[in-house]
Coordinates of C-alpha atoms in Angstrom, one line a residue:
V5 CA 44.9 169.8 63.7
D6 CA 48.6 170.4 63.6
A7 CA 48.5 170.5 67.4
L8 CA 47.3 166.9 67.3
L9 CA 50.4 165.9 65.4
E10 CA 52.9 167.4 67.7
G11 CA 54.5 165.1 70.3
E12 CA 52.0 162.3 70.3
M13 CA 52.4 161.4 66.6
E14 CA 55.9 162.3 65.7
E15 CA 57.5 158.9 66.6
A16 CA 54.7 157.0 64.9
S17 CA 56.1 156.9 61.4
S18 CA 59.6 156.0 62.6
S19 CA 58.6 152.9 64.7
S20 CA 55.8 151.3 62.7
G21 CA 57.8 148.5 61.1
K22 CA 55.4 145.7 62.0
F23 CA 52.3 147.6 61.4
E24 CA 50.7 148.5 58.0
F25 CA 49.2 151.8 59.4
D26 CA 50.5 154.2 62.0
V27 CA 47.1 155.4 63.0
F28 CA 43.6 153.9 62.7
L29 CA 40.8 156.6 62.7
S30 CA 37.5 155.5 64.1
F31 CA 34.6 157.9 63.6
R32 CA 30.9 158.2 62.9
G33 CA 30.9 159.0 59.2
A34 CA 27.7 161.1 59.2
D35 CA 29.1 163.3 62.0
T36 CA 32.7 164.0 60.9
R37 CA 33.8 162.3 57.7
K38 CA 33.5 165.3 55.4
G39 CA 34.8 167.8 57.9
F40 CA 37.2 167.2 60.8
T41 CA 38.1 163.6 60.1
S42 CA 39.0 164.3 56.4
H43 CA 41.0 167.3 57.4
L44 CA 42.9 165.3 60.1
Y45 CA 43.5 162.4 57.7
D46 CA 45.0 164.8 55.1
R47 CA 47.2 166.4 57.7
L48 CA 48.5 163.1 59.0
K49 CA 49.4 162.1 55.4
L50 CA 51.1 165.5 54.9
H51 CA 53.3 164.8 57.9
G52 CA 54.2 161.3 56.6
I53 CA 52.0 159.4 59.0
S54 CA 50.1 156.5 57.4
A55 CA 46.5 156.5 58.6
F56 CA 43.6 154.2 58.0
M57 CA 40.3 155.8 57.0
D58 CA 37.6 153.4 55.9
S59 CA 36.7 155.3 52.7
D60 CA 40.3 155.3 51.5
V61 CA 41.0 151.6 51.8
L62 CA 37.7 149.8 52.0
Q63 CA 35.7 149.8 48.8
R64 CA 31.9 149.9 48.7
G65 CA 30.4 146.5 49.0
Q66 CA 33.4 145.0 50.9
E67 CA 32.6 143.4 54.2
I68 CA 32.8 145.9 57.0
N69 CA 34.2 143.1 59.2
K70 CA 37.5 143.8 57.4
L71 CA 37.6 147.0 59.5
L72 CA 38.5 144.9 62.5
D73 CA 41.5 143.5 60.6
Y74 CA 42.8 147.0 59.9
I75 CA 42.6 147.7 63.6
E76 CA 45.0 144.8 64.3
R77 CA 47.3 146.1 61.6
S78 CA 47.5 149.7 63.1
M79 CA 49.9 150.9 65.7
I80 CA 47.9 153.8 67.3
F81 CA 44.2 154.3 67.6
M82 CA 42.5 157.6 67.3
P83 CA 38.7 157.4 68.0
I84 CA 36.9 160.6 67.1
F85 CA 34.0 160.7 69.5
S86 CA 31.1 162.7 68.2
K87 CA 27.4 163.0 69.2
G88 CA 26.4 160.1 67.0
Y89 CA 29.3 157.8 67.7
A90 CA 27.4 155.4 70.0
E91 CA 24.6 155.0 67.5
S92 CA 27.0 153.0 65.3
R93 CA 27.4 149.4 66.3
W94 CA 30.5 149.3 64.1
C95 CA 32.1 152.2 65.9
L96 CA 31.4 150.5 69.2
K97 CA 32.9 147.2 67.9
E98 CA 35.9 149.2 66.8
I99 CA 36.5 150.9 70.1
T100 CA 36.1 147.5 71.9
M101 CA 38.7 146.0 69.6
M102 CA 41.1 148.9 70.2
V103 CA 40.9 148.5 73.9
A104 CA 41.5 144.7 73.6
C105 CA 44.6 145.3 71.5
Q106 CA 46.2 147.3 74.4
R107 CA 48.0 149.8 72.3
L108 CA 48.1 153.6 72.5
I109 CA 44.7 155.2 72.1
I110 CA 44.5 159.0 71.6
P111 CA 40.9 160.0 71.9
V112 CA 39.4 163.1 70.3
F113 CA 36.3 164.4 71.9
F114 CA 34.7 166.3 69.1
D115 CA 31.8 168.4 70.3
V116 CA 31.2 166.0 73.2
E117 CA 32.5 165.9 76.8
P118 CA 34.8 163.1 77.9
A119 CA 32.2 162.3 80.6
E120 CA 29.6 161.6 77.9
V121 CA 31.8 158.9 76.6
R122 CA 33.0 157.6 79.9
D123 CA 29.6 157.5 81.5
Q124 CA 27.4 157.1 78.4
I125 CA 25.3 160.1 79.3
K126 CA 23.8 163.0 77.2
H127 CA 24.1 162.1 73.5
F128 CA 25.4 158.6 74.3
A129 CA 22.5 157.6 76.6
P130 CA 19.7 157.3 74.0
A131 CA 21.8 155.1 71.7
F132 CA 22.5 152.7 74.6
E133 CA 18.9 152.6 75.5
R134 CA 18.1 151.5 71.9
H135 CA 20.9 148.9 72.1
K136 CA 19.5 147.7 75.4
R137 CA 15.9 147.4 74.1
D138 CA 16.9 145.6 70.9
A139 CA 15.9 142.0 71.3
N140 CA 18.4 140.9 68.7
M141 CA 21.2 142.6 70.5
D142 CA 23.7 140.5 72.5
Q143 CA 23.6 142.3 75.9
Q144 CA 27.1 141.0 76.8
E145 CA 28.4 142.8 73.8
V146 CA 26.6 146.0 74.9
R147 CA 28.3 145.6 78.3
N148 CA 31.6 145.2 76.5
W149 CA 31.0 148.4 74.6
R150 CA 30.2 150.3 77.8
R151 CA 33.4 149.0 79.4
A152 CA 35.5 150.0 76.4
L153 CA 33.9 153.5 76.3
K154 CA 34.5 153.9 80.0
T155 CA 38.2 152.9 79.6
V156 CA 38.8 155.3 76.7
G157 CA 36.7 158.1 78.2
E158 CA 39.2 158.1 81.1
L159 CA 42.2 158.6 78.9
S160 CA 43.8 162.0 78.2
G161 CA 43.1 163.2 74.7
F162 CA 41.9 166.2 72.7
H163 CA 38.7 168.0 73.4
L164 CA 37.4 170.0 70.5
K165 CA 34.3 172.1 70.0
N166 CA 32.7 172.1 66.6
D167 CA 32.5 175.9 66.5
T168 CA 36.3 176.2 67.0
I169 CA 37.3 174.0 64.0
G170 CA 38.2 176.1 61.0

């Protein structure tokens, strides 16, 4: 995790005057909240980098739409792509908002390949099939999600295998 903090994150805490948070962590809670994401969040705090993690700021029962406000109030975005990321409509809304904000995005590919995110294949494909078949789903929004994932999947980031995380 310390390798994530070197270089990319060092200037975050010194240039964040107009932002409430240096980093917004986007992740699928069931996949990484109690493991990698919690560890990363703690390390960011240890290094003086203010990070937004939904369980730290958002209380149970609060509108999840408030998450989108926290994205706007963050300087850097760090989506942690995992096998279940595309199953979450909220994760997909977050990544779309991050791309729209046109700020630095540092993707973490946690136990998934960048191509899975970029092309919505393997673990991402079944989730998008469900979104596509959902009659209540706005298909333009689904296309926006796909574009956002393609954009971020093409960015340089960190590729981590679950079995190498200690």
